Amino acid sequence: MLTPAPPVPKTLPARYFTDPEMYRREIEAFYFGSWICAGRAGQIAAPGEYFLRDVCGESIIVTRDAGGLVRAFHNVCRHRGTRLVTTIAGSLPGRIQCPYHGWSYGLDGCLMGAPHMDESNFDRRDYPLHAVHCDVWDGHIFIHLGERPEPLSGQLGALPEKFAHWGMGELRLKKRIVYDVQANWKLLIQNFNECLHCPLLHPALNRLTDYLGADNEPPAPTYIGGAMGFRGEAETMSLDGKRRRDYLPALTREERRKVCYYAIYPNFLLSLHPDYMMTHTLWPKAIDRTEIVCEFHFHPDELAKPDFEAGDAIDFWDLTNREDWAIVELSQAGIQSRAYTPGPYSSREELLHCFDEAVVAKCDGNRR
């Protein structure tokens, strides 16, 4: 008796991209229940430097205390709930002061001053800022808004060892581009993790890498990804494929011949090149809208050279990004149609199906 063939995996039902209740669940499960990449340690190089990060409506202050430790706090005064900081980034004068009634907090979050409070029945130690868990991986700052999260190392798995040679902590920001995309954040992760669309959508990219040549890693519970080698004489991902910068210092010969593309759930898209690093962080604004922060990082020795060039890589990826955002917006629009039904995945879209399964498990109790 023949064993029946397993069912063909299919895309997610429309509610995962259109239903407000499903959106609420996935934000709670992924953005409030996972480590998310907030930015780079280089953004807060000195004590008191800070930046704000909006996490699905929650304003978070990310700063560095007097001892150099990275800290994160809810941007909420313990007096009457006022937002403490409104400028997107800057430097704090050794404390965080509420603009309403002057309550002030140290860079470690402790309440320092509370004007007009009766000290006989009030203990400042009871009212520190609400802290947010934070950790740093090779220059990337991660935060977790949950109460008792598992260590970041569990979410990263084998990635720190795998990517150690890129020396990500040494790299420095050259360019930041912010995009506003009218699509659900999950569609952006799916698009990032397959290249079957590359011949039609990305002719410039397709000249540099073989879209069928991806070497994907077996999916992990918290990330998916793989590597792609270069075609012909191409040495990097740029407008012409020519490398104008030295290789990152510690890369092996094999690592110099590929680009690694990994999505670390829920918001970090990491692209590691032989001569630079590109990152995307995804920030949902609505069920059908996502802000994307794209950054380009280079080795400081290269940045210091008088003839340093970065436009070949930045312009290439800005073009490619915009091609991706446009098609993903069309996907969102089509899924919102009453005519949409789940369609079959090809065998080369295994990573997407695995991501879908992770979404279902966290948001819908293993039930589609």
One Martini backbone bead per residue (centre of mass of N, CA, C, O) as a GRO file, in nm:
protein
  368
    1MET     BB    1   0.094   0.037   0.024
    2LEU     BB    2   0.070   0.359  -0.030
    3THR     BB    3   0.201   0.647   0.079
    4PRO     BB    4   0.091   0.935   0.138
    5ALA     BB    5   0.136   1.240   0.062
    6PRO     BB    6   0.219   1.515   0.184
    7PRO     BB    7   0.117   1.808   0.242
    8VAL     BB    8   0.114   2.113   0.114
    9PRO     BB    9   0.238   2.389   0.196
   10LYS     BB   10   0.093   2.694   0.327
   11THR     BB   11  -0.013   2.981   0.360
   12LEU     BB   12  -0.148   3.211   0.542
   13PRO     BB   13  -0.406   3.337   0.656
   14ALA     BB   14  -0.539   3.651   0.646
   15ARG     BB   15  -0.558   3.716   0.959
   16TYR     BB   16  -0.237   3.752   0.994
   17PHE     BB   17  -0.279   4.051   0.816
   18THR     BB   18  -0.593   4.177   0.919
   19ASP     BB   19  -0.634   4.110   1.223
   20PRO     BB   20  -0.635   4.282   1.517
   21GLU     BB   21  -0.615   4.044   1.717
   22MET     BB   22  -0.368   3.909   1.589
   23TYR     BB   23  -0.183   4.150   1.619
   24ARG     BB   24  -0.190   4.164   1.927
   25ARG     BB   25  -0.068   3.882   1.974
   26GLU     BB   26   0.205   3.918   1.819
   27ILE     BB   27   0.310   4.150   1.986
   28GLU     BB   28   0.311   4.007   2.256
   29ALA     BB   29   0.485   3.758   2.169
   30PHE     BB   30   0.728   3.914   2.016
   31TYR     BB   31   0.774   4.223   2.125
   32PHE     BB   32   0.699   4.144   2.448
   33GLY     BB   33   0.841   3.821   2.433
   34SER     BB   34   1.120   3.931   2.315
   35TRP     BB   35   1.409   3.986   2.179
   36ILE     BB   36   1.509   4.313   2.063
   37CYS     BB   37   1.642   4.526   1.834
   38ALA     BB   38   1.734   4.871   1.909
   39GLY     BB   39   2.056   4.887   1.840
   40ARG     BB   40   2.363   5.058   1.900
   41ALA     BB   41   2.630   5.112   2.105
   42GLY     BB   42   2.740   5.365   1.937
   43GLN     BB   43   2.495   5.558   2.015
   44ILE     BB   44   2.618   5.513   2.334
   45ALA     BB   45   2.932   5.581   2.414
   46ALA     BB   46   2.843   5.768   2.652
   47PRO     BB   47   2.751   5.883   2.932
   48GLY     BB   48   2.403   5.987   2.874
   49GLU     BB   49   2.355   5.872   2.627
   50TYR     BB   50   2.071   5.855   2.392
   51PHE     BB   51   1.770   5.669   2.293
   52LEU     BB   52   1.470   5.623   2.130
   53ARG     BB   53   1.212   5.356   2.146
   54ASP     BB   54   0.945   5.240   1.957
   55VAL     BB   55   0.727   4.976   2.093
   56CYS     BB   56   0.427   4.962   2.005
   57GLY     BB   57   0.392   5.245   2.199
   58GLU     BB   58   0.656   5.203   2.361
   59SER     BB   59   0.867   5.406   2.541
   60ILE     BB   60   1.230   5.389   2.517
   61ILE     BB   61   1.516   5.423   2.714
   62VAL     BB   62   1.852   5.436   2.588
   63THR     BB   63   2.148   5.396   2.787
   64ARG     BB   64   2.435   5.519   2.984
   65ASP     BB   65   2.599   5.490   3.257
   66ALA     BB   66   2.858   5.588   3.461
   67GLY     BB   67   2.984   5.280   3.420
   68GLY     BB   68   2.885   5.189   3.107
   69LEU     BB   69   2.606   5.075   3.128
   70VAL     BB   70   2.345   4.939   2.975
   71ARG     BB   71   2.022   5.098   2.958
   72ALA     BB   72   1.657   5.056   3.029
   73PHE     BB   73   1.347   5.256   2.998
   74HIS     BB   74   1.063   5.372   3.072
   75ASN     BB   75   0.894   5.673   2.953
   76VAL     BB   76   0.803   5.705   3.286
   77CYS     BB   77   0.680   5.864   3.539
   78ARG     BB   78   0.625   5.794   3.893
   79HIS     BB   79   0.415   6.011   3.948
   80ARG     BB   80   0.210   6.086   3.656
   81GLY     BB   81   0.332   5.953   3.372
   82THR     BB   82   0.524   6.123   3.228
   83ARG     BB   83   0.709   6.211   2.982
   84LEU     BB   84   1.055   6.264   2.991
   85VAL     BB   85   1.131   6.217   2.682
   86THR     BB   86   1.134   6.366   2.333
   87THR     BB   87   1.399   6.336   2.218
   88ILE     BB   88   1.534   6.093   2.016
   89ALA     BB   89   1.827   6.221   2.085
   90GLY     BB   90   2.120   6.237   2.318
   91SER     BB   91   2.214   6.418   2.627
   92LEU     BB   92   2.247   6.363   2.960
   93PRO     BB   93   2.289   6.545   3.283
   94GLY     BB   94   2.306   6.276   3.484
   95ARG     BB   95   1.988   6.293   3.431
   96ILE     BB   96   1.628   6.240   3.469
   97GLN     BB   97   1.379   6.484   3.395
   98CYS     BB   98   1.078   6.598   3.467
   99PRO     BB   99   0.877   6.853   3.310
  100TYR     BB  100   0.650   6.888   3.532
  101HIS     BB  101   0.778   6.832   3.866
  102GLY     BB  102   1.102   6.735   3.878
  103TRP     BB  103   1.158   6.462   3.869
  104SER     BB  104   1.458   6.260   3.939
  105TYR     BB  105   1.702   6.050   3.764
  106GLY     BB  106   1.922   5.828   3.730
  107LEU     BB  107   2.105   5.631   3.504
  108ASP     BB  108   1.993   5.379   3.695
  109GLY     BB  109   1.677   5.484   3.783
  110CYS     BB  110   1.696   5.632   4.035
  111LEU     BB  111   1.556   5.825   4.268
  112MET     BB  112   1.662   6.157   4.358
  113GLY     BB  113   1.404   6.358   4.310
  114ALA     BB  114   1.098   6.496   4.506
  115PRO     BB  115   0.922   6.746   4.505
  116HIS     BB  116   0.697   6.798   4.778
  117MET     BB  117   0.764   6.556   4.944
  118ASP     BB  118   0.698   6.362   5.222
  119GLU     BB  119   0.959   6.204   5.388
  120SER     BB  120   0.796   6.050   5.620
  121ASN     BB  121   0.600   5.883   5.378
  122PHE     BB  122   0.857   5.869   5.172
  123ASP     BB  123   1.035   5.649   4.942
  124ARG     BB  124   1.250   5.664   4.682
  125ARG     BB  125   1.314   5.350   4.652
  126ASP     BB  126   1.007   5.288   4.542
  127TYR     BB  127   1.070   5.493   4.259
  128PRO     BB  128   1.177   5.374   4.007
  129LEU     BB  129   1.230   5.307   3.714
  130HIS     BB  130   1.116   5.118   3.461
  131ALA     BB  131   1.273   4.848   3.369
  132VAL     BB  132   1.467   4.714   3.095
  133HIS     BB  133   1.587   4.464   2.945
  134CYS     BB  134   1.945   4.419   2.869
  135ASP     BB  135   2.171   4.357   2.586
  136VAL     BB  136   2.487   4.255   2.423
  137TRP     BB  137   2.573   4.184   2.070
  138ASP     BB  138   2.829   4.279   1.904
  139GLY     BB  139   2.685   4.592   1.927
  140HIS     BB  140   2.397   4.486   1.987
  141ILE     BB  141   2.096   4.601   2.111
  142PHE     BB  142   1.891   4.440   2.352
  143ILE     BB  143   1.542   4.403   2.434
  144HIS     BB  144   1.305   4.333   2.717
  145LEU     BB  145   0.954   4.359   2.827
  146GLY     BB  146   0.966   4.149   3.019
  147GLU     BB  147   1.008   4.017   3.338
  148ARG     BB  148   1.146   3.698   3.282
  149PRO     BB  149   1.378   3.639   3.083
  150GLU     BB  150   1.558   3.481   2.888
  151PRO     BB  151   1.843   3.462   2.766
  152LEU     BB  152   1.978   3.578   2.478
  153SER     BB  153   2.144   3.323   2.402
  154GLY     BB  154   1.892   3.144   2.337
  155GLN     BB  155   1.801   3.309   2.080
  156LEU     BB  156   2.085   3.294   1.922
  157GLY     BB  157   2.257   3.056   1.972
  158ALA     BB  158   2.502   3.001   1.713
  159LEU     BB  159   2.567   3.295   1.605
  160PRO     BB  160   2.813   3.414   1.758
  161GLU     BB  161   3.014   3.204   1.640
  162LYS     BB  162   2.950   3.227   1.334
  163PHE     BB  163   3.005   3.573   1.344
  164ALA     BB  164   3.284   3.654   1.474
  165HIS     BB  165   3.464   3.743   1.216
  166TRP     BB  166   3.310   4.026   1.165
  167GLY     BB  167   3.323   4.226   1.403
  168MET     BB  168   3.061   4.402   1.478
  169GLY     BB  169   3.158   4.585   1.724
  170GLU     BB  170   3.366   4.757   1.533
  171LEU     BB  171   3.156   4.877   1.373
  172ARG     BB  172   3.039   5.165   1.179
  173LEU     BB  173   2.835   5.416   1.112
  174LYS     BB  174   2.725   5.575   0.797
  175LYS     BB  175   2.410   5.484   0.734
  176ARG     BB  176   2.060   5.600   0.748
  177ILE     BB  177   1.741   5.443   0.661
  178VAL     BB  178   1.394   5.531   0.647
  179TYR     BB  179   1.101   5.330   0.623
  180ASP     BB  180   0.756   5.325   0.490
  181VAL     BB  181   0.548   5.036   0.510
  182GLN     BB  182   0.248   4.888   0.362
  183ALA     BB  183   0.302   4.633   0.587
  184ASN     BB  184   0.349   4.351   0.732
  185TRP     BB  185   0.618   4.230   0.905
  186LYS     BB  186   0.612   3.931   0.798
  187LEU     BB  187   0.653   3.994   0.493
  188LEU     BB  188   0.947   4.093   0.532
  189ILE     BB  189   1.067   3.829   0.629
  190GLN     BB  190   0.990   3.659   0.386
  191ASN     BB  191   1.133   3.824   0.164
  192PHE     BB  192   1.426   3.795   0.291
  193ASN     BB  193   1.403   3.448   0.270
  194GLU     BB  194   1.389   3.491  -0.054
  195CYS     BB  195   1.494   3.452  -0.427
  196LEU     BB  196   1.270   3.392  -0.648
  197HIS     BB  197   1.225   3.710  -0.714
  198CYS     BB  198   1.496   3.825  -0.837
  199PRO     BB  199   1.478   3.815  -1.152
  200LEU     BB  200   1.224   4.011  -1.162
  201LEU     BB  201   1.301   4.240  -0.930
  202HIS     BB  202   1.650   4.201  -0.924
  203PRO     BB  203   1.871   4.253  -1.162
  204ALA     BB  204   2.121   4.357  -1.006
  205LEU     BB  205   2.141   4.122  -0.803
  206ASN     BB  206   2.132   3.876  -1.009
  207ARG     BB  207   2.425   3.939  -1.125
  208LEU     BB  208   2.579   3.851  -0.838
  209THR     BB  209   2.367   3.614  -0.779
  210ASP     BB  210   2.235   3.297  -0.723
  211TYR     BB  211   1.902   3.231  -0.661
  212LEU     BB  212   1.970   2.897  -0.634
  213GLY     BB  213   2.244   2.926  -0.424
  214ALA     BB  214   2.141   2.874  -0.149
  215ASP     BB  215   2.266   2.818   0.197
  216ASN     BB  216   2.067   2.681   0.414
  217GLU     BB  217   1.979   2.667   0.731
  218PRO     BB  218   1.850   2.505   0.963
  219PRO     BB  219   1.592   2.576   1.136
  220ALA     BB  220   1.518   2.779   1.401
  221PRO     BB  221   1.308   2.893   1.648
  222THR     BB  222   1.450   3.216   1.621
  223TYR     BB  223   1.570   3.150   1.323
  224ILE     BB  224   1.672   3.244   0.984
  225GLY     BB  225   1.900   3.123   0.715
  226GLY     BB  226   2.188   3.219   0.497
  227ALA     BB  227   2.388   3.171   0.200
  228MET     BB  228   2.562   3.359  -0.069
  229GLY     BB  229   2.719   3.353  -0.358
  230PHE     BB  230   2.914   3.457  -0.617
  231ARG     BB  231   2.938   3.574  -0.930
  232GLY     BB  232   3.213   3.537  -1.075
  233GLU     BB  233   3.376   3.857  -1.012
  234ALA     BB  234   3.228   3.909  -0.773
  235GLU     BB  235   3.278   4.067  -0.423
  236THR     BB  236   3.009   4.238  -0.391
  237MET     BB  237   2.735   4.434  -0.286
  238SER     BB  238   2.678   4.629  -0.574
  239LEU     BB  239   2.645   4.796  -0.862
  240ASP     BB  240   2.925   4.617  -0.981
  241GLY     BB  241   3.083   4.414  -0.761
  242LYS     BB  242   3.304   4.596  -0.660
  243ARG     BB  243   3.577   4.624  -0.442
  244ARG     BB  244   3.658   4.926  -0.230
  245ARG     BB  245   3.728   4.742   0.016
  246ASP     BB  246   3.839   4.585   0.260
  247TYR     BB  247   3.839   4.325   0.421
  248LEU     BB  248   3.746   4.191   0.685
  249PRO     BB  249   4.001   4.092   0.885
  250ALA     BB  250   3.886   3.781   0.996
  251LEU     BB  251   3.828   3.653   0.738
  252THR     BB  252   3.790   3.402   0.550
  253ARG     BB  253   3.799   3.284   0.239
  254GLU     BB  254   3.506   3.182   0.242
  255GLU     BB  255   3.372   3.443   0.369
  256ARG     BB  256   3.454   3.631   0.118
  257ARG     BB  257   3.234   3.453  -0.085
  258LYS     BB  258   2.991   3.575   0.099
  259VAL     BB  259   2.646   3.608   0.210
  260CYS     BB  260   2.465   3.679   0.507
  261TYR     BB  261   2.114   3.585   0.582
  262TYR     BB  262   1.933   3.695   0.877
  263ALA     BB  263   1.645   3.615   1.083
  264ILE     BB  264   1.564   3.761   1.396
  265TYR     BB  265   1.332   3.723   1.603
  266PRO     BB  266   1.125   3.978   1.491
  267ASN     BB  267   1.340   4.248   1.388
  268PHE     BB  268   1.619   4.109   1.266
  269LEU     BB  269   1.816   4.198   0.982
  270LEU     BB  270   2.107   4.023   0.869
  271SER     BB  271   2.390   4.153   0.670
  272LEU     BB  272   2.687   3.982   0.567
  273HIS     BB  273   2.980   4.109   0.438
  274PRO     BB  274   3.309   4.129   0.340
  275ASP     BB  275   3.296   4.485   0.387
  276TYR     BB  276   3.008   4.477   0.542
  277MET     BB  277   2.711   4.596   0.719
  278MET     BB  278   2.362   4.512   0.721
  279THR     BB  279   2.061   4.652   0.869
  280HIS     BB  280   1.732   4.555   0.996
  281THR     BB  281   1.453   4.712   1.155
  282LEU     BB  282   1.130   4.624   1.288
  283TRP     BB  283   0.832   4.858   1.319
  284PRO     BB  284   0.530   4.838   1.417
  285LYS     BB  285   0.223   5.048   1.352
  286ALA     BB  286   0.050   4.826   1.207
  287ILE     BB  287  -0.087   4.568   1.042
  288ASP     BB  288  -0.013   4.760   0.754
  289ARG     BB  289   0.258   4.880   0.913
  290THR     BB  290   0.620   4.954   0.864
  291GLU     BB  291   0.913   5.036   1.015
  292ILE     BB  292   1.241   5.087   0.861
  293VAL     BB  293   1.577   5.033   0.972
  294CYS     BB  294   1.861   5.119   0.781
  295GLU     BB  295   2.208   5.001   0.807
  296PHE     BB  296   2.555   5.107   0.763
  297HIS     BB  297   2.863   4.919   0.821
  298PHE     BB  298   3.209   4.990   0.901
  299HIS     BB  299   3.529   4.998   0.917
  300PRO     BB  300   3.730   5.230   1.068
  301ASP     BB  301   3.971   5.213   0.869
  302GLU     BB  302   3.797   5.287   0.621
  303LEU     BB  303   3.666   5.555   0.719
  304ALA     BB  304   3.963   5.699   0.744
  305LYS     BB  305   3.986   5.713   0.452
  306PRO     BB  306   4.002   5.952   0.201
  307ASP     BB  307   3.878   5.726  -0.029
  308PHE     BB  308   3.617   5.655   0.083
  309GLU     BB  309   3.348   5.423  -0.002
  310ALA     BB  310   2.964   5.368  -0.005
  311GLY     BB  311   2.760   5.421  -0.244
  312ASP     BB  312   2.760   5.146  -0.392
  313ALA     BB  313   2.602   5.000  -0.158
  314ILE     BB  314   2.375   5.194  -0.077
  315ASP     BB  315   2.240   5.229  -0.359
  316PHE     BB  316   2.184   4.934  -0.410
  317TRP     BB  317   1.998   4.885  -0.151
  318ASP     BB  318   1.793   5.105  -0.199
  319LEU     BB  319   1.687   4.986  -0.458
  320THR     BB  320   1.617   4.703  -0.348
  321ASN     BB  321   1.431   4.786  -0.122
  322ARG     BB  322   1.216   4.932  -0.297
  323GLU     BB  323   1.139   4.681  -0.450
  324ASP     BB  324   1.043   4.524  -0.202
  325TRP     BB  325   0.831   4.718  -0.083
  326ALA     BB  326   0.642   4.723  -0.327
  327ILE     BB  327   0.572   4.414  -0.334
  328VAL     BB  328   0.471   4.391  -0.039
  329GLU     BB  329   0.234   4.584  -0.074
  330LEU     BB  330   0.093   4.399  -0.280
  331SER     BB  331   0.054   4.165  -0.089
  332GLN     BB  332  -0.122   4.306   0.117
  333ALA     BB  333  -0.347   4.384  -0.080
  334GLY     BB  334  -0.422   4.091  -0.169
  335ILE     BB  335  -0.484   3.968   0.117
  336GLN     BB  336  -0.733   4.174   0.162
  337SER     BB  337  -0.888   4.008  -0.017
  338ARG     BB  338  -1.165   3.799  -0.057
  339ALA     BB  339  -1.000   3.604  -0.266
  340TYR     BB  340  -0.811   3.507  -0.065
  341THR     BB  341  -0.595   3.217  -0.044
  342PRO     BB  342  -0.404   2.980   0.038
  343GLY     BB  343  -0.087   2.897  -0.084
  344PRO     BB  344   0.169   2.727  -0.226
  345TYR     BB  345   0.468   2.603  -0.149
  346SER     BB  346   0.777   2.559  -0.222
  347SER     BB  347   1.068   2.384  -0.156
  348ARG     BB  348   1.224   2.682  -0.151
  349GLU     BB  349   1.013   2.779   0.108
  350GLU     BB  350   1.084   2.662   0.394
  351LEU     BB  351   1.146   2.909   0.576
  352LEU     BB  352   0.864   3.031   0.564
  353HIS     BB  353   0.710   2.797   0.690
  354CYS     BB  354   0.865   2.801   0.958
  355PHE     BB  355   0.778   3.081   1.039
  356ASP     BB  356   0.478   3.027   1.040
  357GLU     BB  357   0.491   2.813   1.265
  358ALA     BB  358   0.594   3.008   1.481
  359VAL     BB  359   0.350   3.194   1.476
  360VAL     BB  360   0.131   2.989   1.545
  361ALA     BB  361   0.251   2.890   1.816
  362LYS     BB  362   0.251   3.182   1.960
  363CYS     BB  363  -0.058   3.295   1.859
  364ASP     BB  364  -0.248   2.997   1.808
  365GLY     BB  365  -0.187   2.720   1.942
  366ASN     BB  366  -0.126   2.538   1.677
  367ARG     BB  367  -0.358   2.699   1.510
  368ARG     BB  368  -0.526   2.752   1.187
   0.00000   0.00000   0.00000
